[in-house]
Coordinates of C-alpha atoms and ligand atoms in Angstrom, one line a residue:
X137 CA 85.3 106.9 148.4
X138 CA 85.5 107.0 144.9
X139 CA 88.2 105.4 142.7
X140 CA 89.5 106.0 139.4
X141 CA 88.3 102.6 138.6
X142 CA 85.0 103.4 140.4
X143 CA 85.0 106.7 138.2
X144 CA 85.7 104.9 134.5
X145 CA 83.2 102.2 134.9
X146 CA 80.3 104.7 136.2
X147 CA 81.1 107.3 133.0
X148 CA 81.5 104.2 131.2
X149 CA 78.0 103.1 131.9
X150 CA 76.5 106.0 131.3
X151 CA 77.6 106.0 127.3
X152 CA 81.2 107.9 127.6
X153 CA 82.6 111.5 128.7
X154 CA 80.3 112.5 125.6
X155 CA 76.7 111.4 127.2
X156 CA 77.8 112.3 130.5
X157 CA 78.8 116.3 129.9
X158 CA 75.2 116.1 128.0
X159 CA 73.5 115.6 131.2
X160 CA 72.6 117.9 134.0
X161 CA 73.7 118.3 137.7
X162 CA 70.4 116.8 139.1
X163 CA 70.6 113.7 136.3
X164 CA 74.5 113.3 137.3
X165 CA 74.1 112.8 140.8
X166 CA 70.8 110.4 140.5
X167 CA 73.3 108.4 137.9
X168 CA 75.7 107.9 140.2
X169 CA 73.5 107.1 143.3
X170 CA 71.8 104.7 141.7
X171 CA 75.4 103.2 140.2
X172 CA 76.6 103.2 144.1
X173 CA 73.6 101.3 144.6
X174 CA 74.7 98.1 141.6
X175 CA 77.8 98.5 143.1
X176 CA 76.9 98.0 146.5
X177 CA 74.2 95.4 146.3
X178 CA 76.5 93.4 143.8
X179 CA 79.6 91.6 144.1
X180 CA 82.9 92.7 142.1
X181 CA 81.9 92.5 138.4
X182 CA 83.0 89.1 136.9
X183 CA 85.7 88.7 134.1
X184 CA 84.2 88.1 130.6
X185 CA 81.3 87.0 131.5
X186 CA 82.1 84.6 134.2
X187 CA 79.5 85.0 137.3
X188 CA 81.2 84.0 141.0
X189 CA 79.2 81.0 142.7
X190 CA 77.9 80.7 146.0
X191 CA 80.4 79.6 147.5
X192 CA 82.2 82.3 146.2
X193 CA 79.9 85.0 147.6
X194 CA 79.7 83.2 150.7
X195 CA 83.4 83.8 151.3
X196 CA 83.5 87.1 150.5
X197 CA 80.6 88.3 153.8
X198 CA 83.3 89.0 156.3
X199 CA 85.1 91.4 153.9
X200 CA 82.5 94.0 154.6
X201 CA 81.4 95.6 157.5
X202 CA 77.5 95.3 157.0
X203 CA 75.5 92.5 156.2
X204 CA 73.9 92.4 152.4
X205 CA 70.1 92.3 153.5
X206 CA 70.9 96.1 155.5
X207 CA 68.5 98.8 154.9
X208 CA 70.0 101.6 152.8
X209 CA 69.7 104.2 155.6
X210 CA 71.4 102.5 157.9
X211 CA 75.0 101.9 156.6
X212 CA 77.2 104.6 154.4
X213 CA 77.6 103.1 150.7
X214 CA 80.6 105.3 150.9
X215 CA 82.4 107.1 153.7
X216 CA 80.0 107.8 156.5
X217 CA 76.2 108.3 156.8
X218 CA 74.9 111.9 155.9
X219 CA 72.8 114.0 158.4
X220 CA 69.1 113.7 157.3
X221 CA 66.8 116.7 156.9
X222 CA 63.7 116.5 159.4
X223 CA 60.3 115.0 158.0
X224 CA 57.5 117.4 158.4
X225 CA 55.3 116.6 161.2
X226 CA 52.4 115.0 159.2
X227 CA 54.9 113.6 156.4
X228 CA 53.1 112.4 153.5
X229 CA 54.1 109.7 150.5
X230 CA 56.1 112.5 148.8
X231 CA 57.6 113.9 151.6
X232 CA 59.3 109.6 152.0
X233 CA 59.9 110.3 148.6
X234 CA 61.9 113.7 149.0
X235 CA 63.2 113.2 152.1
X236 CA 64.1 109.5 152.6
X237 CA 63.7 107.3 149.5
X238 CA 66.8 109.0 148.2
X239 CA 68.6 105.6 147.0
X240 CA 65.7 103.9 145.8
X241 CA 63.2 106.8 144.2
X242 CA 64.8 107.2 140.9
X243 CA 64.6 103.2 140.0
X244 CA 61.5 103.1 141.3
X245 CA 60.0 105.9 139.3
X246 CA 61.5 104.5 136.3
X247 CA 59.4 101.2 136.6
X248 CA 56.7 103.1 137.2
X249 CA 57.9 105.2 134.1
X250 CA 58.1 102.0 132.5
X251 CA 54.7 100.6 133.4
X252 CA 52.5 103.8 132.5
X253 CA 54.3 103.8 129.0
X254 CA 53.1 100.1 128.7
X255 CA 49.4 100.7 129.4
X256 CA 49.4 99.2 132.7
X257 CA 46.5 99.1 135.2
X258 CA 46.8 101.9 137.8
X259 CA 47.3 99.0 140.7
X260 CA 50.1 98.0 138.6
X261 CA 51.8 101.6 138.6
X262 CA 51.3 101.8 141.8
X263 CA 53.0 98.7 142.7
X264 CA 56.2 99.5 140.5
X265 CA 56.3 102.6 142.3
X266 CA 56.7 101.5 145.8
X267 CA 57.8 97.7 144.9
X268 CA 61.7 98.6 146.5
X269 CA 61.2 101.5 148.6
X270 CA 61.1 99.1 151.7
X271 CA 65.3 98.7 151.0
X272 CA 65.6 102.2 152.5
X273 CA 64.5 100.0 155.6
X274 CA 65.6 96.6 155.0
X275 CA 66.8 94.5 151.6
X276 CA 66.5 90.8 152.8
X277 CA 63.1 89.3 152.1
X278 CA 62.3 93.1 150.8
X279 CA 58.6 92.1 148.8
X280 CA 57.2 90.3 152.2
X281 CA 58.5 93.5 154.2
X282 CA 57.8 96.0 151.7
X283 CA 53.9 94.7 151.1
X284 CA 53.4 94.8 155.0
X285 CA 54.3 98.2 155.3
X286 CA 52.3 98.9 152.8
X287 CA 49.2 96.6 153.6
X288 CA 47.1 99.6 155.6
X289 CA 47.4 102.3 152.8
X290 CA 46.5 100.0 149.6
X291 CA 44.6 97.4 148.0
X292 CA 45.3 94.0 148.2
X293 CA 46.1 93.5 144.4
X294 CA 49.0 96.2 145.1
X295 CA 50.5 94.4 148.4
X296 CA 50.2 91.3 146.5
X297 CA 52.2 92.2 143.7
X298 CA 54.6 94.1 145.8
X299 CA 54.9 91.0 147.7
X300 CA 55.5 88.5 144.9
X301 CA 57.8 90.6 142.7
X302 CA 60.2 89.0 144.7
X303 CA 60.1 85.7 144.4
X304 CA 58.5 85.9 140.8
X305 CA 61.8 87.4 139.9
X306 CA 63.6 84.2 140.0
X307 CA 61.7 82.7 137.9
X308 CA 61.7 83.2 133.9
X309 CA 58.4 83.5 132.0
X310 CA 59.5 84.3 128.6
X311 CA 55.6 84.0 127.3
X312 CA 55.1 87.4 129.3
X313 CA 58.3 88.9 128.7
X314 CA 60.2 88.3 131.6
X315 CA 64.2 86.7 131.5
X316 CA 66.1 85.7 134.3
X317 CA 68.6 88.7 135.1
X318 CA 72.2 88.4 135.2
X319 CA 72.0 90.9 138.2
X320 CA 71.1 88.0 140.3
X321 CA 73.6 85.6 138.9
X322 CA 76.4 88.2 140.2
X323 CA 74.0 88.7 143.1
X324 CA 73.1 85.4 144.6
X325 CA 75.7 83.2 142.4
X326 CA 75.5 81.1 138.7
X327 CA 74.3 78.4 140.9
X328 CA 72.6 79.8 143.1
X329 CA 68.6 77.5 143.4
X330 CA 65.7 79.7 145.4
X331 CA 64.9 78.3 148.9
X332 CA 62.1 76.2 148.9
X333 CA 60.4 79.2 150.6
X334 CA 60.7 81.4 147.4
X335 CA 59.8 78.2 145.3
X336 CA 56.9 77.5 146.9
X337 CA 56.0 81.6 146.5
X338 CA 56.5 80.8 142.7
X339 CA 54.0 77.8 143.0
X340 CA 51.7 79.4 144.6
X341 CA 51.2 82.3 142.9
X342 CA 52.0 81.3 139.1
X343 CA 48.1 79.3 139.9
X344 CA 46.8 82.7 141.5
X345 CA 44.0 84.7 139.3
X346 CA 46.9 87.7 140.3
X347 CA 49.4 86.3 138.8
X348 CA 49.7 88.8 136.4
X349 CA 50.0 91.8 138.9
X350 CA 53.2 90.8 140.4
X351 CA 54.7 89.1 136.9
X352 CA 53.9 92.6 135.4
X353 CA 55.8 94.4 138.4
X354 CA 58.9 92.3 137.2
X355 CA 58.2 92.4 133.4
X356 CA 58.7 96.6 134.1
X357 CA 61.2 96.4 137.1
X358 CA 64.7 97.8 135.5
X359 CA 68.0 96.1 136.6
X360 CA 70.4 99.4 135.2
X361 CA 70.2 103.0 135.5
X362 CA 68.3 103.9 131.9
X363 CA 70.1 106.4 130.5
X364 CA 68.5 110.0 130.1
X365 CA 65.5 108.5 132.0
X366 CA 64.3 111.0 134.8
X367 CA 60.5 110.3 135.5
X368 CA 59.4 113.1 138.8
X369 CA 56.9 112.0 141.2
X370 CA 55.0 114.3 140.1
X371 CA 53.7 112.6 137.4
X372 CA 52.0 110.1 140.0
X373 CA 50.3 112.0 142.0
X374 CA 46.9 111.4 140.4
X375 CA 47.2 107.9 140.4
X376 CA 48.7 108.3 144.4
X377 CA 45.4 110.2 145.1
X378 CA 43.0 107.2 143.7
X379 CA 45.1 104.5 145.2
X380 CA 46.9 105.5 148.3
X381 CA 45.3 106.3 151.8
X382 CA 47.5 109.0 153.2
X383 CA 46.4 109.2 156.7
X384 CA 46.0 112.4 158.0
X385 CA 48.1 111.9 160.8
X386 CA 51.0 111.4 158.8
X387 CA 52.6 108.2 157.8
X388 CA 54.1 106.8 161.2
X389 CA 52.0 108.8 163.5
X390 CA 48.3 107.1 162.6
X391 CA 48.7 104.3 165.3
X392 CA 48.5 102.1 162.0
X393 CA 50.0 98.3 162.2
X394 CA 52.9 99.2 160.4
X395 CA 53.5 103.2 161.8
X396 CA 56.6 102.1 163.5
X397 CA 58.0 100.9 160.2
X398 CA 57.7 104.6 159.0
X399 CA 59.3 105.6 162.0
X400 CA 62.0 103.6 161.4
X401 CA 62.9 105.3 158.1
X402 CA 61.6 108.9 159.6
X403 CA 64.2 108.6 162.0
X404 CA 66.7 106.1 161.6
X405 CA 69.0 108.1 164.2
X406 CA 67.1 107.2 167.2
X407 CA 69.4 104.8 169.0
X408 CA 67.3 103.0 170.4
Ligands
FE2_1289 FE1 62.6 94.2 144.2
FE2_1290 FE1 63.2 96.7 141.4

């Protein structure tokens, strides 16, 4: 449900009743999915400025009823879970898109957005395009999940930097651009350190001749809804034709390493 609260702070975010009656039906509705999404992924806004700790967020996990890491499919941000429209039966990239990367397509094709307007390599576009659509599935550990799922369908440099967007996000490199979010410190905590895990990711990688790939994925990666912003899919689809093996089976139905990972998201009713 929607509160009043829930109401002033999204028209609020946008840039005022003013912006907002500027903006059309489609645009609405995308604005406030993906400012469901902040909300839900994020713990209650701090007070001027003041970020909760860890210990702090830690409290506050049996106040909900699913876990943070939980795919975006599976659990209602508000109210109950909607029916889902069928997937053809050879579902392509696009149809995901249409059909079932509904909470994460619109900041997804804004990095991409993002990335084309900065002269990126097409790997690079390609990687800021997919980088989050995995959360549909699963959130925790999203860049190890997401660049498996991925892994039959691209190149390397692409699953690499979808990979390492994650843990290269906790980790400032002003020299290219990239500052330390305060998402993350209402996200994981002000005091919240990487596992060693995610630290020895960082290490790794920052000595990598690809470093750059994933850095760049985070340098265009957007942490707000960007106002007036509505890039289409469209726009990719040359750059999906060069780079993305769409097997003509239909993703989840190839017999791939990863099809039942598409199934998952294709059908995320089956109860078993
Ligand atoms: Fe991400
Ligand atoms: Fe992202």
């Amino acid at each position: 449900m929607i509160t009043d609260l829930d109401r002033r702070a999204f028209i609020a975010a946008l840039g005022g009743a003013a912006a907002v009656s500027l903006m059309s039906d489609e645009a609405k509705a995308d604005a406030l999915e993906s400012h469901l999404i902040a909300q839900a992924s994020a713990p209650e806004a701090p007070a001027a400025g003041k970020f909760p700790t860890m210990a702090e967020i830690e409290a506050d996990v049996p106040n909900h009823p699913t876990r943070k890491g939980t795919g975006n499919l599976f659990a209602a941000r508000a109210g109950n879970v909607p029916r889902l429209e069928r997937l053809p039966e050879r579902p392509t990239l696009a149809d995901y898109f249409k059909l079932r990367f509904t909470a994460t397509s619109n900041h997804c094709l804004q990095s991409a957005n993002r990335a084309m307007k900065n002269g990126m390599s097409e790997e690079i576009i390609l990687a800021c395009l997919l980088h989050d659509t995995v959360q549909e599935l699963i959130k925790v550990d999203h860049g190890w999940w997401g660049a498996q799922m991925y892994e039959p369908y691209v190149s390397p440099k692409v699953t690499f930097a979808i990979r390492n967007h994650q843990a290269l996000r906790f980790y400032e490199d002003l020299d290219h651009g990239y500052r330390y979010p305060d998402l993350y410190r209402r996200m994981f905590g002000s005091d919240y350190k990487p596992e060693p895990y995610i630290e020895q990711t960082y290490q790794t990688v920052r000595k990598h001749k690809w470093y750059l790939e994933p850095r760049m994925v985070t340098v265009n990666d957007l942490y707000a809804f960007e106002k007036g912003v509505n890039p289409t899919l469209e726009q990719f689809t040359d750059i999906i034709g060069r780079n993305f093996r769409q097997p003509k089976e239909g993703l989840g139905f190839d017999g791939s390493p990863t099809a039942h990972m598409w199934r998952s998201i294709a059908m995320p009713d089956h109860p078993l």
